C-alpha cells in the first residue's frame, strides 16, 4: 500500500500489525483491533482480536481440557472468558454460553419491543394527521377515496 497522509501533509509509513503468541496454543499470531481479513489471507496466520484477551481465532472455537480438573472448557465470546463446557448446554458447538445467549435473546426482544412501540406511535401519528380511522364526521375525514378505504378496513376487521 501507499503511505498515508496526515493532515499536516507529511506522509507516514503504513502501520504494521503487531504479533504476539496465543495464550493457549503459543503460536505467534497477528494482534489486531479488528479482524484484517485481507492481511489474514495473505499471511495465512491466525489473528488475536483485541477483545479476545490474547486468544487467537483458531483457538477460540475449540474445546479444551482443563488438566487440573480434567474438565472440558470452551471460550465464550459473550463473557470473553473460558467457561465449563456444561455452561454451553445442549449447544456445545455454540460460540456463547447459555447465559450469554439468553442475554442476547432478551436484548433483542427489548429492542424489538421498543421498535414496535415506536412504529405504533408513528402509525397513530399518521392516523391523526390524515384523519384515517379516527374521525366520525364526514367533513373531517377528507376525500371519498379515504372514506372508501376506511369502510373497507372496517369490513375486513
mmCIF file of C-alpha atoms in Angstrom:
data_model
loop_
_atom_site.group_PDB
_atom_site.id
_atom_site.type_symbol
_atom_site.label_atom_id
_atom_site.label_comp_id
_atom_site.label_asym_id
_atom_site.label_seq_id
_atom_site.Cartn_x
_atom_site.Cartn_y
_atom_site.Cartn_z
ATOM 1 C CA UNK A 1 0.000 0.000 0.000
ATOM 2 C CA UNK A 2 0.928 3.618 -0.333
ATOM 3 C CA UNK A 3 1.930 5.746 2.649
ATOM 4 C CA UNK A 4 -0.898 7.501 4.416
ATOM 5 C CA UNK A 5 -1.115 11.287 4.597
ATOM 6 C CA UNK A 6 -1.522 13.229 7.802
ATOM 7 C CA UNK A 7 -3.463 16.495 7.870
ATOM 8 C CA UNK A 8 -0.183 18.443 8.007
ATOM 9 C CA UNK A 9 0.879 16.995 4.629
ATOM 10 C CA UNK A 10 3.661 14.732 5.949
ATOM 11 C CA UNK A 11 3.489 11.107 4.943
ATOM 12 C CA UNK A 12 3.823 8.247 7.393
ATOM 13 C CA UNK A 13 4.509 4.603 6.599
ATOM 14 C CA UNK A 14 1.512 2.255 6.851
ATOM 15 C CA UNK A 15 1.075 0.759 10.312
ATOM 16 C CA UNK A 16 2.342 -2.799 10.536
ATOM 17 C CA UNK A 17 0.326 -5.199 12.668
ATOM 18 C CA UNK A 18 1.974 -6.406 15.840
ATOM 19 C CA UNK A 19 2.391 -10.073 16.636
ATOM 20 C CA UNK A 20 2.225 -11.983 19.887
ATOM 21 C CA UNK A 21 1.815 -15.591 20.982
ATOM 22 C CA UNK A 22 -1.637 -17.031 21.653
ATOM 23 C CA UNK A 23 -2.208 -17.763 25.341
ATOM 24 C CA UNK A 24 -3.487 -21.263 24.538
ATOM 25 C CA UNK A 25 -1.520 -22.678 21.611
ATOM 26 C CA UNK A 26 1.563 -20.449 21.858
ATOM 27 C CA UNK A 27 1.658 -19.831 18.096
ATOM 28 C CA UNK A 28 2.691 -16.299 17.137
ATOM 29 C CA UNK A 29 -0.349 -14.596 15.663
ATOM 30 C CA UNK A 30 -1.287 -11.187 14.304
ATOM 31 C CA UNK A 31 -2.620 -8.974 17.092
ATOM 32 C CA UNK A 32 -5.246 -6.585 15.738
ATOM 33 C CA UNK A 33 -8.006 -4.312 16.989
ATOM 34 C CA UNK A 34 -10.276 -5.550 14.220
ATOM 35 C CA UNK A 35 -10.057 -8.622 12.040
ATOM 36 C CA UNK A 36 -7.975 -7.697 8.986
ATOM 37 C CA UNK A 37 -9.279 -10.426 6.676
ATOM 38 C CA UNK A 38 -7.112 -9.443 3.683
ATOM 39 C CA UNK A 39 -3.976 -9.476 5.846
ATOM 40 C CA UNK A 40 -5.056 -12.747 7.423
ATOM 41 C CA UNK A 41 -5.430 -14.371 3.999
ATOM 42 C CA UNK A 42 -2.080 -13.050 2.744
ATOM 43 C CA UNK A 43 -0.070 -14.211 5.744
ATOM 44 C CA UNK A 44 -2.021 -17.440 6.353
ATOM 45 C CA UNK A 45 -1.752 -16.676 10.037
ATOM 46 C CA UNK A 46 -4.263 -16.679 12.871
ATOM 47 C CA UNK A 47 -5.401 -13.416 14.384
ATOM 48 C CA UNK A 48 -5.803 -12.409 18.006
ATOM 49 C CA UNK A 49 -8.734 -9.957 18.069
ATOM 50 C CA UNK A 50 -8.285 -7.255 20.715
ATOM 51 C CA UNK A 51 -11.444 -8.377 22.546
ATOM 52 C CA UNK A 52 -10.193 -11.999 22.832
ATOM 53 C CA UNK A 53 -7.725 -11.320 25.680
ATOM 54 C CA UNK A 54 -4.765 -12.917 23.904
ATOM 55 C CA UNK A 55 -6.592 -15.919 22.438
ATOM 56 C CA UNK A 56 -6.259 -16.476 18.681
ATOM 57 C CA UNK A 57 -9.281 -17.058 16.451
ATOM 58 C CA UNK A 58 -8.073 -20.578 15.770
ATOM 59 C CA UNK A 59 -8.312 -21.495 19.468
ATOM 60 C CA UNK A 60 -11.473 -19.570 20.416
ATOM 61 C CA UNK A 61 -13.791 -22.170 18.887
ATOM 62 C CA UNK A 62 -12.073 -25.273 20.216
ATOM 63 C CA UNK A 63 -12.908 -27.283 23.302
ATOM 64 C CA UNK A 64 -10.012 -27.657 25.722
ATOM 65 C CA UNK A 65 -9.392 -29.980 28.667
ATOM 66 C CA UNK A 66 -8.509 -28.148 31.875
ATOM 67 C CA UNK A 67 -5.904 -30.591 33.165
ATOM 68 C CA UNK A 68 -6.154 -29.768 36.899
ATOM 69 C CA UNK A 69 -9.843 -30.736 36.975
ATOM 70 C CA UNK A 70 -9.899 -32.920 33.859
ATOM 71 C CA UNK A 71 -12.872 -30.827 32.768
ATOM 72 C CA UNK A 72 -13.703 -29.633 29.237
ATOM 73 C CA UNK A 73 -13.696 -25.850 28.828
ATOM 74 C CA UNK A 74 -14.515 -23.537 25.948
ATOM 75 C CA UNK A 75 -14.110 -19.819 25.199
ATOM 76 C CA UNK A 76 -17.379 -17.880 25.411
ATOM 77 C CA UNK A 77 -17.412 -14.939 23.015
ATOM 78 C CA UNK A 78 -20.096 -13.252 25.136
ATOM 79 C CA UNK A 79 -18.367 -13.491 28.530
ATOM 80 C CA UNK A 80 -14.919 -13.124 26.929
ATOM 81 C CA UNK A 81 -13.752 -15.898 29.224
ATOM 82 C CA UNK A 82 -13.337 -19.641 29.415
ATOM 83 C CA UNK A 83 -16.400 -21.484 30.692
ATOM 84 C CA UNK A 84 -17.060 -25.112 31.511
ATOM 85 C CA UNK A 85 -18.476 -26.958 28.515
ATOM 86 C CA UNK A 86 -21.635 -27.731 30.503
ATOM 87 C CA UNK A 87 -22.338 -23.952 30.549
ATOM 88 C CA UNK A 88 -22.990 -24.193 26.811
ATOM 89 C CA UNK A 89 -25.963 -26.511 27.418
ATOM 90 C CA UNK A 90 -27.055 -28.752 24.567
ATOM 91 C CA UNK A 91 -25.358 -26.465 22.047
ATOM 92 C CA UNK A 92 -21.764 -27.384 22.797
ATOM 93 C CA UNK A 93 -20.669 -26.035 19.394
ATOM 94 C CA UNK A 94 -22.151 -22.591 20.111
ATOM 95 C CA UNK A 95 -19.826 -19.598 20.467
ATOM 96 C CA UNK A 96 -21.685 -18.264 23.523
ATOM 97 C CA UNK A 97 -22.712 -19.912 26.786
ATOM 98 C CA UNK A 98 -26.378 -20.374 27.760
ATOM 99 C CA UNK A 99 -26.365 -17.227 29.918
ATOM 100 C CA UNK A 100 -24.954 -15.035 27.118
ATOM 101 C CA UNK A 101 -27.346 -16.487 24.538
ATOM 102 C CA UNK A 102 -30.273 -15.748 26.880
ATOM 103 C CA UNK A 103 -28.992 -12.205 27.451
ATOM 104 C CA UNK A 104 -28.733 -11.749 23.675
ATOM 105 C CA UNK A 105 -32.330 -13.005 23.219
ATOM 106 C CA UNK A 106 -33.568 -10.665 25.962
ATOM 107 C CA UNK A 107 -31.737 -7.690 24.450
ATOM 108 C CA UNK A 108 -33.165 -8.451 21.016
ATOM 109 C CA UNK A 109 -36.707 -8.825 22.410
ATOM 110 C CA UNK A 110 -36.381 -5.456 24.183
ATOM 111 C CA UNK A 111 -35.051 -3.809 21.029
ATOM 112 C CA UNK A 112 -37.905 -5.294 19.003
ATOM 113 C CA UNK A 113 -40.469 -4.185 21.620
ATOM 114 C CA UNK A 114 -39.119 -0.612 21.502
ATOM 115 C CA UNK A 115 -39.085 -0.626 17.693
ATOM 116 C CA UNK A 116 -42.677 -1.947 17.541
ATOM 117 C CA UNK A 117 -43.826 0.681 20.052
ATOM 118 C CA UNK A 118 -42.109 3.366 18.016
ATOM 119 C CA UNK A 119 -43.773 2.097 14.815
ATOM 120 C CA UNK A 120 -47.157 2.004 16.568
ATOM 121 C CA UNK A 121 -46.657 5.605 17.689
ATOM 122 C CA UNK A 122 -45.795 6.616 14.132
ATOM 123 C CA UNK A 123 -48.921 4.864 12.825
ATOM 124 C CA UNK A 124 -51.088 6.717 15.354
ATOM 125 C CA UNK A 125 -49.489 9.999 14.352
ATOM 126 C CA UNK A 126 -50.220 9.318 10.661
ATOM 127 C CA UNK A 127 -53.811 8.397 11.551
ATOM 128 C CA UNK A 128 -54.195 11.654 13.472
ATOM 129 C CA UNK A 129 -52.672 13.772 10.705
ATOM 130 C CA UNK A 130 -54.683 12.167 7.901
ATOM 131 C CA UNK A 131 -57.842 11.586 9.914
ATOM 132 C CA UNK A 132 -57.763 7.936 8.855
ATOM 133 C CA UNK A 133 -59.788 5.745 11.180
ATOM 134 C CA UNK A 134 -60.431 8.376 13.833
ATOM 135 C CA UNK A 135 -62.932 10.943 12.585
ATOM 136 C CA UNK A 136 -66.642 10.300 12.790
ATOM 137 C CA UNK A 137 -67.838 13.344 10.862
ATOM 138 C CA UNK A 138 -67.620 13.002 7.074
ATOM 139 C CA UNK A 139 -66.297 16.551 6.626
ATOM 140 C CA UNK A 140 -63.366 15.808 8.987
ATOM 141 C CA UNK A 141 -62.313 12.610 7.214
ATOM 142 C CA UNK A 142 -61.323 14.040 3.884
ATOM 143 C CA UNK A 143 -61.613 12.545 0.416
ATOM 144 C CA UNK A 144 -64.126 9.936 -0.786
ATOM 145 C CA UNK A 145 -61.181 7.633 -1.547
ATOM 146 C CA UNK A 146 -60.133 7.788 2.096
ATOM 147 C CA UNK A 147 -63.732 7.150 3.200
ATOM 148 C CA UNK A 148 -63.821 4.070 0.963
ATOM 149 C CA UNK A 149 -60.506 2.815 2.384
ATOM 150 C CA UNK A 150 -61.791 3.268 5.952
ATOM 151 C CA UNK A 151 -65.028 1.438 5.129
ATOM 152 C CA UNK A 152 -63.074 -1.423 3.542
ATOM 153 C CA UNK A 153 -60.737 -1.638 6.531
ATOM 154 C CA UNK A 154 -63.753 -1.786 8.856
ATOM 155 C CA UNK A 155 -65.310 -4.589 6.798
ATOM 156 C CA UNK A 156 -62.101 -6.651 6.875
ATOM 157 C CA UNK A 157 -61.534 -6.295 10.621
#
